């Protein structure tokens, strides 16, 4: 993604009606370097940041006030539903008890969301996580490790609650 272009697009898109003008938004985000499939619907209050790569598959919904920050790579599959207030981030810090700041050296790790997955409201997807195809991440969950396909995961930290097969 191109930081300056993405900043400009974000300022413009936030002026649009929340759940309208999806084709225009797709075009603007593509111009800013986001790889977007067909029929992707992005709410106007969603925010994308970072110089990393963001790819969104066909027929995916990005809900209200979603925040995605990528300093490496975020891949969101096709037919994914991302509910309001979801956070997806590729960067964090290692804990450094010896330093002046306990948030020590920074690191980046890719995030991959499988086809047909559902990230429920206010869930948090941390660096290095893979969400399997048709997996559900429960509302308010903090995902720190991979979620198997066709399962429901929830809690802090998120754990497998139920298999859907």
mmCIF file of C-alpha atoms in Angstrom:
data_model
loop_
_atom_site.group_PDB
_atom_site.id
_atom_site.type_symbol
_atom_site.label_atom_id
_atom_site.label_comp_id
_atom_site.label_asym_id
_atom_site.label_seq_id
_atom_site.Cartn_x
_atom_site.Cartn_y
_atom_site.Cartn_z
ATOM 1 C CA UNK A 1 0.000 0.000 0.000
ATOM 2 C CA UNK A 2 1.134 3.560 -0.619
ATOM 3 C CA UNK A 3 0.974 5.576 2.616
ATOM 4 C CA UNK A 4 0.254 8.999 1.094
ATOM 5 C CA UNK A 5 -2.331 7.661 -1.355
ATOM 6 C CA UNK A 6 -3.946 5.607 1.402
ATOM 7 C CA UNK A 7 -4.145 8.693 3.635
ATOM 8 C CA UNK A 8 -5.833 10.681 0.857
ATOM 9 C CA UNK A 9 -8.282 7.869 0.083
ATOM 10 C CA UNK A 10 -9.161 7.476 3.770
ATOM 11 C CA UNK A 11 -9.929 11.184 4.090
ATOM 12 C CA UNK A 12 -12.188 11.052 1.021
ATOM 13 C CA UNK A 13 -13.930 7.747 1.813
ATOM 14 C CA UNK A 14 -14.784 8.828 5.361
ATOM 15 C CA UNK A 15 -16.983 11.527 3.768
ATOM 16 C CA UNK A 16 -19.063 8.940 1.868
ATOM 17 C CA UNK A 17 -22.298 7.394 3.154
ATOM 18 C CA UNK A 18 -21.382 4.486 5.426
ATOM 19 C CA UNK A 19 -22.852 1.629 3.417
ATOM 20 C CA UNK A 20 -23.093 3.064 -0.082
ATOM 21 C CA UNK A 21 -20.775 3.812 -3.031
ATOM 22 C CA UNK A 22 -18.922 0.494 -2.687
ATOM 23 C CA UNK A 23 -17.648 0.487 -6.290
ATOM 24 C CA UNK A 24 -16.133 3.961 -5.889
ATOM 25 C CA UNK A 25 -14.458 2.923 -2.623
ATOM 26 C CA UNK A 26 -13.017 -0.205 -4.268
ATOM 27 C CA UNK A 27 -11.568 1.896 -7.060
ATOM 28 C CA UNK A 28 -10.012 4.402 -4.675
ATOM 29 C CA UNK A 29 -8.474 1.719 -2.463
ATOM 30 C CA UNK A 30 -7.081 -0.066 -5.531
ATOM 31 C CA UNK A 31 -5.469 3.224 -6.577
ATOM 32 C CA UNK A 32 -3.841 3.346 -3.124
ATOM 33 C CA UNK A 33 -2.357 -0.137 -3.585
ATOM 34 C CA UNK A 34 -4.896 -2.378 -1.848
ATOM 35 C CA UNK A 35 -5.603 -5.592 -3.781
ATOM 36 C CA UNK A 36 -9.396 -5.894 -3.835
ATOM 37 C CA UNK A 37 -11.539 -8.560 -5.493
ATOM 38 C CA UNK A 38 -14.951 -8.093 -7.048
ATOM 39 C CA UNK A 39 -18.068 -7.168 -5.091
ATOM 40 C CA UNK A 40 -16.091 -6.238 -1.951
ATOM 41 C CA UNK A 41 -18.122 -3.935 0.290
ATOM 42 C CA UNK A 42 -16.193 -1.632 2.603
ATOM 43 C CA UNK A 43 -17.985 0.629 5.075
ATOM 44 C CA UNK A 44 -16.813 4.231 4.993
ATOM 45 C CA UNK A 45 -15.632 4.288 8.612
ATOM 46 C CA UNK A 46 -13.197 1.387 8.046
ATOM 47 C CA UNK A 47 -9.543 2.455 8.214
ATOM 48 C CA UNK A 48 -6.540 0.856 6.536
ATOM 49 C CA UNK A 49 -3.009 1.913 7.508
ATOM 50 C CA UNK A 50 0.579 0.913 6.890
ATOM 51 C CA UNK A 51 3.052 0.315 4.109
ATOM 52 C CA UNK A 52 2.531 -3.453 4.046
ATOM 53 C CA UNK A 53 0.310 -5.462 1.705
ATOM 54 C CA UNK A 54 -3.456 -5.798 2.065
ATOM 55 C CA UNK A 55 -5.414 -8.212 -0.114
ATOM 56 C CA UNK A 56 -9.198 -8.685 0.112
ATOM 57 C CA UNK A 57 -10.949 -11.492 -1.801
ATOM 58 C CA UNK A 58 -14.230 -11.446 -3.714
ATOM 59 C CA UNK A 59 -17.607 -10.924 -2.009
ATOM 60 C CA UNK A 60 -16.115 -9.837 1.321
ATOM 61 C CA UNK A 61 -17.732 -7.412 3.767
ATOM 62 C CA UNK A 62 -15.605 -4.988 5.815
ATOM 63 C CA UNK A 63 -17.854 -3.519 8.520
ATOM 64 C CA UNK A 64 -18.180 -0.262 10.389
ATOM 65 C CA UNK A 65 -15.086 1.073 12.211
ATOM 66 C CA UNK A 66 -12.866 -1.884 11.234
ATOM 67 C CA UNK A 67 -9.168 -1.027 11.663
ATOM 68 C CA UNK A 68 -6.531 -2.892 9.647
ATOM 69 C CA UNK A 69 -2.875 -1.993 9.972
ATOM 70 C CA UNK A 70 -0.272 -3.808 7.914
ATOM 71 C CA UNK A 71 3.469 -3.464 8.077
ATOM 72 C CA UNK A 72 3.885 -6.889 6.467
ATOM 73 C CA UNK A 73 0.965 -8.765 4.869
ATOM 74 C CA UNK A 74 -2.767 -9.126 5.573
ATOM 75 C CA UNK A 75 -4.648 -11.540 3.329
ATOM 76 C CA UNK A 76 -8.430 -11.682 3.710
ATOM 77 C CA UNK A 77 -10.069 -14.422 1.652
ATOM 78 C CA UNK A 78 -13.281 -14.449 -0.339
ATOM 79 C CA UNK A 79 -16.760 -14.425 1.236
ATOM 80 C CA UNK A 80 -15.383 -13.185 4.577
ATOM 81 C CA UNK A 81 -17.551 -11.148 6.945
ATOM 82 C CA UNK A 82 -15.682 -8.673 9.140
ATOM 83 C CA UNK A 83 -18.100 -7.232 11.705
ATOM 84 C CA UNK A 84 -17.940 -3.747 13.269
ATOM 85 C CA UNK A 85 -14.960 -2.623 15.347
ATOM 86 C CA UNK A 86 -12.664 -5.528 14.412
ATOM 87 C CA UNK A 87 -8.906 -4.893 14.705
ATOM 88 C CA UNK A 88 -6.417 -6.736 12.477
ATOM 89 C CA UNK A 89 -2.742 -5.897 12.928
ATOM 90 C CA UNK A 90 0.578 -7.319 11.767
ATOM 91 C CA UNK A 91 2.903 -5.454 14.134
ATOM 92 C CA UNK A 92 3.664 -5.620 17.832
ATOM 93 C CA UNK A 93 6.569 -5.487 20.283
ATOM 94 C CA UNK A 94 8.500 -8.055 22.257
ATOM 95 C CA UNK A 95 8.395 -7.537 26.021
ATOM 96 C CA UNK A 96 11.678 -6.125 27.302
ATOM 97 C CA UNK A 97 11.790 -6.026 31.089
ATOM 98 C CA UNK A 98 15.381 -4.655 30.999
ATOM 99 C CA UNK A 99 14.722 -1.612 28.799
ATOM 100 C CA UNK A 100 13.344 1.813 29.615
ATOM 101 C CA UNK A 101 10.179 0.849 27.755
ATOM 102 C CA UNK A 102 8.696 -2.570 28.397
ATOM 103 C CA UNK A 103 7.443 -2.527 24.794
ATOM 104 C CA UNK A 104 10.770 -3.581 23.323
ATOM 105 C CA UNK A 105 11.879 -4.438 19.821
ATOM 106 C CA UNK A 106 9.121 -4.282 17.235
ATOM 107 C CA UNK A 107 8.232 -7.162 14.952
ATOM 108 C CA UNK A 108 5.858 -7.922 12.081
ATOM 109 C CA UNK A 109 4.074 -11.144 11.176
ATOM 110 C CA UNK A 110 1.518 -11.846 8.463
ATOM 111 C CA UNK A 111 -2.189 -12.369 9.133
ATOM 112 C CA UNK A 112 -4.278 -14.660 6.918
ATOM 113 C CA UNK A 113 -8.075 -14.910 7.103
ATOM 114 C CA UNK A 114 -9.481 -17.944 5.236
ATOM 115 C CA UNK A 115 -12.384 -18.003 2.807
ATOM 116 C CA UNK A 116 -15.846 -17.811 4.338
ATOM 117 C CA UNK A 117 -14.607 -16.827 7.804
ATOM 118 C CA UNK A 118 -16.618 -14.571 10.124
ATOM 119 C CA UNK A 119 -14.855 -12.176 12.477
ATOM 120 C CA UNK A 120 -17.532 -11.064 14.947
ATOM 121 C CA UNK A 121 -17.833 -7.610 16.494
ATOM 122 C CA UNK A 122 -14.896 -6.168 18.432
ATOM 123 C CA UNK A 123 -12.636 -9.163 17.860
ATOM 124 C CA UNK A 124 -8.867 -8.596 17.755
ATOM 125 C CA UNK A 125 -6.592 -10.492 15.371
ATOM 126 C CA UNK A 126 -2.932 -10.215 16.400
ATOM 127 C CA UNK A 127 0.241 -10.695 14.296
ATOM 128 C CA UNK A 128 1.131 -14.108 12.937
ATOM 129 C CA UNK A 129 -2.393 -15.543 13.134
ATOM 130 C CA UNK A 130 -4.153 -17.677 10.534
ATOM 131 C CA UNK A 131 -7.926 -18.012 10.677
ATOM 132 C CA UNK A 132 -9.089 -21.158 8.838
ATOM 133 C CA UNK A 133 -11.736 -21.347 6.138
ATOM 134 C CA UNK A 134 -15.286 -20.883 7.466
ATOM 135 C CA UNK A 135 -14.012 -20.327 11.002
ATOM 136 C CA UNK A 136 -15.922 -18.055 13.385
ATOM 137 C CA UNK A 137 -14.146 -15.728 15.810
ATOM 138 C CA UNK A 138 -16.604 -14.818 18.580
ATOM 139 C CA UNK A 139 -17.398 -11.241 19.547
ATOM 140 C CA UNK A 140 -14.733 -9.665 21.749
ATOM 141 C CA UNK A 141 -12.226 -12.490 21.236
ATOM 142 C CA UNK A 142 -8.493 -11.759 21.197
ATOM 143 C CA UNK A 143 -6.863 -14.160 18.746
ATOM 144 C CA UNK A 144 -3.210 -14.852 19.581
ATOM 145 C CA UNK A 145 -2.850 -18.206 17.794
ATOM 146 C CA UNK A 146 -4.250 -19.932 14.711
ATOM 147 C CA UNK A 147 -7.931 -20.886 14.536
ATOM 148 C CA UNK A 148 -8.836 -24.148 12.814
ATOM 149 C CA UNK A 149 -11.203 -24.167 9.864
ATOM 150 C CA UNK A 150 -14.903 -24.695 10.572
ATOM 151 C CA UNK A 151 -14.617 -23.978 14.297
ATOM 152 C CA UNK A 152 -15.855 -21.319 16.676
ATOM 153 C CA UNK A 153 -13.126 -19.681 18.758
ATOM 154 C CA UNK A 154 -13.677 -17.164 21.526
ATOM 155 C CA UNK A 155 -12.356 -15.668 24.722
ATOM 156 C CA UNK A 156 -9.217 -13.852 25.836
ATOM 157 C CA UNK A 157 -7.038 -15.360 24.589
ATOM 158 C CA UNK A 158 -9.237 -17.087 22.014
ATOM 159 C CA UNK A 159 -9.560 -20.860 22.276
ATOM 160 C CA UNK A 160 -11.540 -23.379 20.246
ATOM 161 C CA UNK A 161 -15.087 -23.528 21.638
ATOM 162 C CA UNK A 162 -16.791 -25.809 19.145
ATOM 163 C CA UNK A 163 -16.236 -27.677 15.903
ATOM 164 C CA UNK A 164 -18.768 -26.922 13.183
ATOM 165 C CA UNK A 165 -18.319 -30.213 11.319
#
